[in-house]
């Protein structure tokens, strides 16, 4: 077992005080016998500057007094220290950089943040290289920072290249970091994650009240959200700090657990199909499809034809069934007669698993499962592309069976300007409902309508895009700290149907903040590190 720690702290404009906090928490981790400690992002200075020149003046240099003190403290205690700072590069760039110091004080690796958040784009330069996987005595370590964990690419690349333990330094007031974006990267890649967030004001104290008033948010919502945590490969949080206050949390972890990538017979990495993901390498062109309908009604059904009929005649636009219910297309079309509803189910066709899109006239589209897995041993003819279907209320893709396990599937839908994803699948684990499905909606700005099975019972959920999304713009509702988490309607225990509002038109807006687009802003470099046969 390896003892790891996550430390949360407040950092302001007093660099000496910031260094003191870092050293104090490194000492605390050592006192708890930790072998590794993760500190937050931008530990050297508050991430708020007058201009780029100011940001560069306040940035660290490798070997300076700030980082020299961190290295010396790592050596004193004989532990690994991961810290996030701004770094003045010799080529003139100023980067947000993760640094890993070893137990001898040696700098073992560095990683420049590849996707910047909001105002960071005004002061910093995005990283130009993929994050390294660093071999250590503890295991293979990957580093990332804050916004890089709000989308899938950076952590996915690290996992594909063999990282066992991912270290995340954050500078975030978003409460859905702790509830969603941090733990999902562990669950979808079956790796350990140690994440350290800030607490205290993320803006200068003197300016905070005026900025908060201008934005219409309570001042304390512009504080770091804390809840630093250590997450197991199944997405379980094994230790979490409080939402406020300087703190450190420790846990003993078995890093070898990350070697097991299996889930219901699927291997989450070996069963990837990189040749299908080639479109993700293309330069972004922006969304070109028009917006879908402002709202629509989505529903889930276990497959009872009378229930499907009731949903269709009561205004449901889309009805999704779990996989392989045994119904024929004709059965479903009959239940939809004299309505404009569409339904999705799946059927086995020789060696293929097909999703069918059906209306009252019959089959209007089909989608083969793309990733064959051991759970369906007869599936030997997978599909070769993800299709988009134009419907009266928006653009939709079908995600079939175990394609749900691969975040690349949903990314392919997003770059094709999908508004809605209909998921027809089989067994769903609690982590799928709590983490994987909400994240597929959040990181792609998609409405996800997912039907699965828990033994013979209906499970799944409807994950709708919230209209409250882009930071620093007017929101219909109060700011609660949640930024990209979708609106969730879960299947009630024992229920045979569920229904909820979705918002296809909201999929058009992918800008989480100024200069930060969840889809077009994704780094392509991580995919360069994933060879395409």
Tab-separated table of C-alpha atoms in Angstrom, residues 125-348:
chain	number	residue	atom	x	y	z
A	125	UNK	CA	0.077	30.457	-22.841
A	126	UNK	CA	-1.434	27.014	-23.363
A	127	UNK	CA	0.859	23.996	-23.270
A	128	UNK	CA	2.183	22.705	-26.572
A	129	UNK	CA	3.217	19.195	-25.518
A	130	UNK	CA	1.280	16.239	-24.207
A	131	UNK	CA	1.574	15.544	-20.484
A	132	UNK	CA	4.260	12.929	-19.728
A	133	UNK	CA	3.814	9.630	-17.939
A	134	UNK	CA	6.501	9.546	-15.246
A	135	UNK	CA	7.916	6.240	-14.012
A	136	UNK	CA	8.557	6.341	-10.261
A	137	UNK	CA	9.126	3.887	-7.443
A	138	UNK	CA	5.457	4.312	-6.535
A	139	UNK	CA	4.182	3.575	-10.037
A	140	UNK	CA	3.511	5.410	-13.286
A	141	UNK	CA	2.263	8.939	-12.583
A	142	UNK	CA	0.440	11.411	-14.816
A	143	UNK	CA	-0.241	15.067	-14.037
A	144	UNK	CA	-3.021	17.428	-15.087
A	145	UNK	CA	-4.627	20.628	-13.871
A	146	UNK	CA	-8.191	21.780	-13.245
A	147	UNK	CA	-9.783	22.556	-16.640
A	148	UNK	CA	-7.874	19.657	-18.203
A	149	UNK	CA	-10.032	17.382	-16.058
A	150	UNK	CA	-13.322	18.947	-17.142
A	151	UNK	CA	-12.924	17.245	-20.519
A	152	UNK	CA	-11.655	13.760	-21.270
A	153	UNK	CA	-8.646	14.073	-23.570
A	154	UNK	CA	-5.690	14.731	-21.266
A	155	UNK	CA	-6.509	12.116	-18.647
A	156	UNK	CA	-7.544	9.593	-21.296
A	157	UNK	CA	-4.196	9.945	-23.020
A	158	UNK	CA	-2.327	9.491	-19.748
A	159	UNK	CA	-4.280	6.313	-18.971
A	160	UNK	CA	-3.836	4.881	-22.465
A	161	UNK	CA	-0.096	5.452	-22.155
A	162	UNK	CA	0.021	3.502	-18.908
A	163	UNK	CA	-0.447	5.976	-16.054
A	164	UNK	CA	-1.689	4.308	-12.875
A	165	UNK	CA	-1.993	7.356	-10.636
A	166	UNK	CA	-3.254	10.745	-11.865
A	167	UNK	CA	-2.504	13.916	-9.905
A	168	UNK	CA	-4.827	16.908	-10.370
A	169	UNK	CA	-4.101	20.417	-9.069
A	170	UNK	CA	-7.142	22.717	-9.132
A	171	UNK	CA	-8.003	26.380	-8.739
A	172	UNK	CA	-11.782	26.169	-8.931
A	173	UNK	CA	-14.940	27.504	-7.325
A	174	UNK	CA	-17.074	24.948	-9.203
A	175	UNK	CA	-18.734	22.490	-6.857
A	176	UNK	CA	-19.208	19.956	-9.661
A	177	UNK	CA	-15.448	19.408	-9.775
A	178	UNK	CA	-15.665	17.352	-6.593
A	179	UNK	CA	-19.005	15.729	-7.364
A	180	UNK	CA	-18.334	14.853	-11.006
A	181	UNK	CA	-15.216	15.894	-12.918
A	182	UNK	CA	-12.635	14.594	-10.433
A	183	UNK	CA	-14.089	11.150	-9.691
A	184	UNK	CA	-15.205	10.396	-13.255
A	185	UNK	CA	-11.610	10.448	-14.539
A	186	UNK	CA	-10.799	7.643	-12.118
A	187	UNK	CA	-13.873	5.606	-13.040
A	188	UNK	CA	-13.701	5.900	-16.829
A	189	UNK	CA	-9.989	4.986	-16.930
A	190	UNK	CA	-9.775	2.680	-13.893
A	191	UNK	CA	-6.935	4.669	-12.319
A	192	UNK	CA	-6.326	6.371	-8.992
A	193	UNK	CA	-6.813	10.132	-8.810
A	194	UNK	CA	-5.449	12.458	-6.130
A	195	UNK	CA	-6.899	15.955	-6.505
A	196	UNK	CA	-6.097	19.110	-4.523
A	197	UNK	CA	-8.262	22.234	-4.835
A	198	UNK	CA	-8.011	25.758	-3.462
A	199	UNK	CA	-10.000	27.334	-0.655
A	200	UNK	CA	-10.376	31.017	0.122
A	201	UNK	CA	-10.873	33.882	-2.346
A	202	UNK	CA	-9.829	33.239	-5.943
A	203	UNK	CA	-9.904	36.973	-6.675
A	204	UNK	CA	-8.149	39.839	-4.854
A	205	UNK	CA	-9.838	40.584	-1.524
A	206	UNK	CA	-10.154	44.278	-2.296
A	207	UNK	CA	-11.891	43.664	-5.607
A	208	UNK	CA	-13.987	40.652	-4.689
A	209	UNK	CA	-17.165	42.418	-3.448
A	210	UNK	CA	-17.404	44.629	-6.535
A	211	UNK	CA	-16.758	41.741	-8.906
A	212	UNK	CA	-19.329	39.577	-7.130
A	213	UNK	CA	-21.927	42.349	-7.258
A	214	UNK	CA	-21.290	42.906	-10.958
A	215	UNK	CA	-21.742	39.219	-11.639
A	216	UNK	CA	-24.752	38.920	-9.369
A	217	UNK	CA	-23.266	36.091	-7.292
A	218	UNK	CA	-22.544	35.849	-3.554
A	219	UNK	CA	-18.885	36.666	-2.807
A	220	UNK	CA	-18.282	33.284	-1.171
A	221	UNK	CA	-19.148	31.584	-4.462
A	222	UNK	CA	-15.909	33.042	-5.808
A	223	UNK	CA	-13.884	31.107	-3.241
A	224	UNK	CA	-12.108	27.862	-3.956
A	225	UNK	CA	-14.581	25.008	-3.502
A	226	UNK	CA	-12.188	22.756	-1.588
A	227	UNK	CA	-13.274	19.120	-1.219
A	228	UNK	CA	-9.832	17.868	-2.205
A	229	UNK	CA	-10.047	14.120	-2.559
A	230	UNK	CA	-8.534	10.728	-3.274
A	231	UNK	CA	-10.532	8.541	-5.655
A	232	UNK	CA	-10.263	4.807	-6.331
A	233	UNK	CA	-10.345	3.258	-9.824
A	234	UNK	CA	-14.045	2.447	-9.478
A	235	UNK	CA	-14.899	6.111	-8.820
A	236	UNK	CA	-15.287	5.710	-5.061
A	237	UNK	CA	-13.999	8.637	-3.029
A	238	UNK	CA	-11.865	7.162	-0.225
A	239	UNK	CA	-10.979	10.498	1.415
A	240	UNK	CA	-12.340	14.034	1.039
A	241	UNK	CA	-11.505	17.344	2.682
A	242	UNK	CA	-14.189	19.841	3.720
A	243	UNK	CA	-15.442	22.528	1.347
A	244	UNK	CA	-13.758	25.302	3.335
A	245	UNK	CA	-10.555	25.741	5.264
A	246	UNK	CA	-6.963	24.644	4.884
A	247	UNK	CA	-6.844	20.866	5.197
A	248	UNK	CA	-5.047	17.693	4.254
A	249	UNK	CA	-6.519	14.241	3.620
A	250	UNK	CA	-4.584	10.975	3.382
A	251	UNK	CA	-5.368	7.445	2.272
A	252	UNK	CA	-3.526	4.170	1.824
A	253	UNK	CA	-4.015	3.012	-1.752
A	254	UNK	CA	-3.156	-0.088	-3.750
A	255	UNK	CA	-1.802	1.366	-6.977
A	256	UNK	CA	-1.800	-2.097	-8.588
A	257	UNK	CA	-5.622	-2.001	-8.609
A	258	UNK	CA	-5.359	0.287	-11.620
A	259	UNK	CA	-4.109	-2.628	-13.732
A	260	UNK	CA	-7.618	-4.116	-13.840
A	261	UNK	CA	-9.486	-2.342	-16.652
A	262	UNK	CA	-12.360	-4.840	-16.874
A	263	UNK	CA	-16.011	-3.958	-16.554
A	264	UNK	CA	-18.784	-6.459	-17.337
A	265	UNK	CA	-16.429	-8.291	-19.682
A	266	UNK	CA	-15.212	-5.121	-21.408
A	267	UNK	CA	-11.661	-3.833	-21.174
A	268	UNK	CA	-11.967	-0.073	-20.979
A	269	UNK	CA	-8.679	0.547	-22.771
A	270	UNK	CA	-7.913	-2.585	-24.820
A	271	UNK	CA	-11.389	-2.522	-26.401
A	272	UNK	CA	-10.952	1.025	-27.694
A	273	UNK	CA	-10.971	1.379	-31.508
A	274	UNK	CA	-8.556	4.239	-32.246
A	275	UNK	CA	-9.127	3.992	-35.994
A	276	UNK	CA	-12.683	5.229	-35.413
A	277	UNK	CA	-11.447	8.278	-33.529
A	278	UNK	CA	-9.477	9.818	-36.411
A	279	UNK	CA	-12.055	12.636	-36.853
A	280	UNK	CA	-11.114	13.869	-33.384
A	281	UNK	CA	-7.676	14.807	-34.710
A	282	UNK	CA	-9.100	17.358	-37.151
A	283	UNK	CA	-8.804	21.057	-36.477
A	284	UNK	CA	-12.063	22.470	-35.083
A	285	UNK	CA	-14.418	24.175	-37.489
A	286	UNK	CA	-17.017	25.325	-34.993
A	287	UNK	CA	-20.608	24.271	-34.885
A	288	UNK	CA	-22.268	24.679	-38.266
A	289	UNK	CA	-25.618	22.965	-37.714
A	290	UNK	CA	-28.545	25.163	-36.652
A	291	UNK	CA	-29.906	24.960	-33.144
A	292	UNK	CA	-32.516	22.376	-32.330
A	293	UNK	CA	-35.787	22.981	-30.519
A	294	UNK	CA	-35.731	24.957	-27.281
A	295	UNK	CA	-37.273	22.034	-25.413
A	296	UNK	CA	-38.500	18.510	-25.961
A	297	UNK	CA	-39.774	15.628	-23.880
A	298	UNK	CA	-37.664	12.503	-23.529
A	299	UNK	CA	-38.724	9.269	-21.905
A	300	UNK	CA	-37.426	5.851	-20.898
A	301	UNK	CA	-39.439	2.653	-20.978
A	302	UNK	CA	-38.765	-0.901	-19.904
A	303	UNK	CA	-40.508	-2.031	-23.073
A	304	UNK	CA	-44.167	-2.519	-22.195
A	305	UNK	CA	-46.026	-1.624	-25.397
A	306	UNK	CA	-48.963	-0.068	-23.572
A	307	UNK	CA	-46.567	2.139	-21.608
A	308	UNK	CA	-44.807	3.152	-24.814
A	309	UNK	CA	-48.202	3.983	-26.305
A	310	UNK	CA	-49.097	6.118	-23.288
A	311	UNK	CA	-45.806	8.014	-23.494
A	312	UNK	CA	-46.177	8.634	-27.221
A	313	UNK	CA	-49.750	9.866	-27.008
A	314	UNK	CA	-48.993	12.118	-24.018
A	315	UNK	CA	-46.377	14.158	-25.840
A	316	UNK	CA	-43.060	12.322	-25.579
A	317	UNK	CA	-40.799	13.198	-28.495
A	318	UNK	CA	-38.247	10.459	-27.821
A	319	UNK	CA	-38.645	7.109	-26.048
A	320	UNK	CA	-35.569	4.981	-25.370
A	321	UNK	CA	-35.660	1.305	-24.388
A	322	UNK	CA	-32.867	-0.812	-22.880
A	323	UNK	CA	-30.966	-3.086	-25.229
A	324	UNK	CA	-32.374	-6.331	-26.617
A	325	UNK	CA	-35.880	-6.191	-25.156
A	326	UNK	CA	-37.105	-8.672	-27.766
A	327	UNK	CA	-39.459	-6.244	-29.472
A	328	UNK	CA	-39.559	-5.904	-33.236
A	329	UNK	CA	-39.582	-2.652	-35.128
A	330	UNK	CA	-43.171	-3.369	-36.115
A	331	UNK	CA	-44.176	-3.740	-32.445
A	332	UNK	CA	-42.765	-0.323	-31.606
A	333	UNK	CA	-44.096	1.379	-34.734
A	334	UNK	CA	-47.563	0.128	-33.806
A	335	UNK	CA	-47.257	1.645	-30.349
A	336	UNK	CA	-46.250	4.968	-31.949
A	337	UNK	CA	-49.086	5.044	-34.494
A	338	UNK	CA	-50.710	8.426	-35.144
A	339	UNK	CA	-47.987	10.275	-33.169
A	340	UNK	CA	-44.788	12.105	-34.074
A	341	UNK	CA	-42.760	10.313	-31.409
A	342	UNK	CA	-39.541	8.439	-32.132
A	343	UNK	CA	-38.286	5.405	-30.225
A	344	UNK	CA	-34.942	3.648	-29.936
A	345	UNK	CA	-34.338	-0.039	-29.269
A	346	UNK	CA	-31.694	-2.575	-30.211
A	347	UNK	CA	-31.747	-5.941	-31.974
A	348	UNK	CA	-29.253	-8.668	-32.737
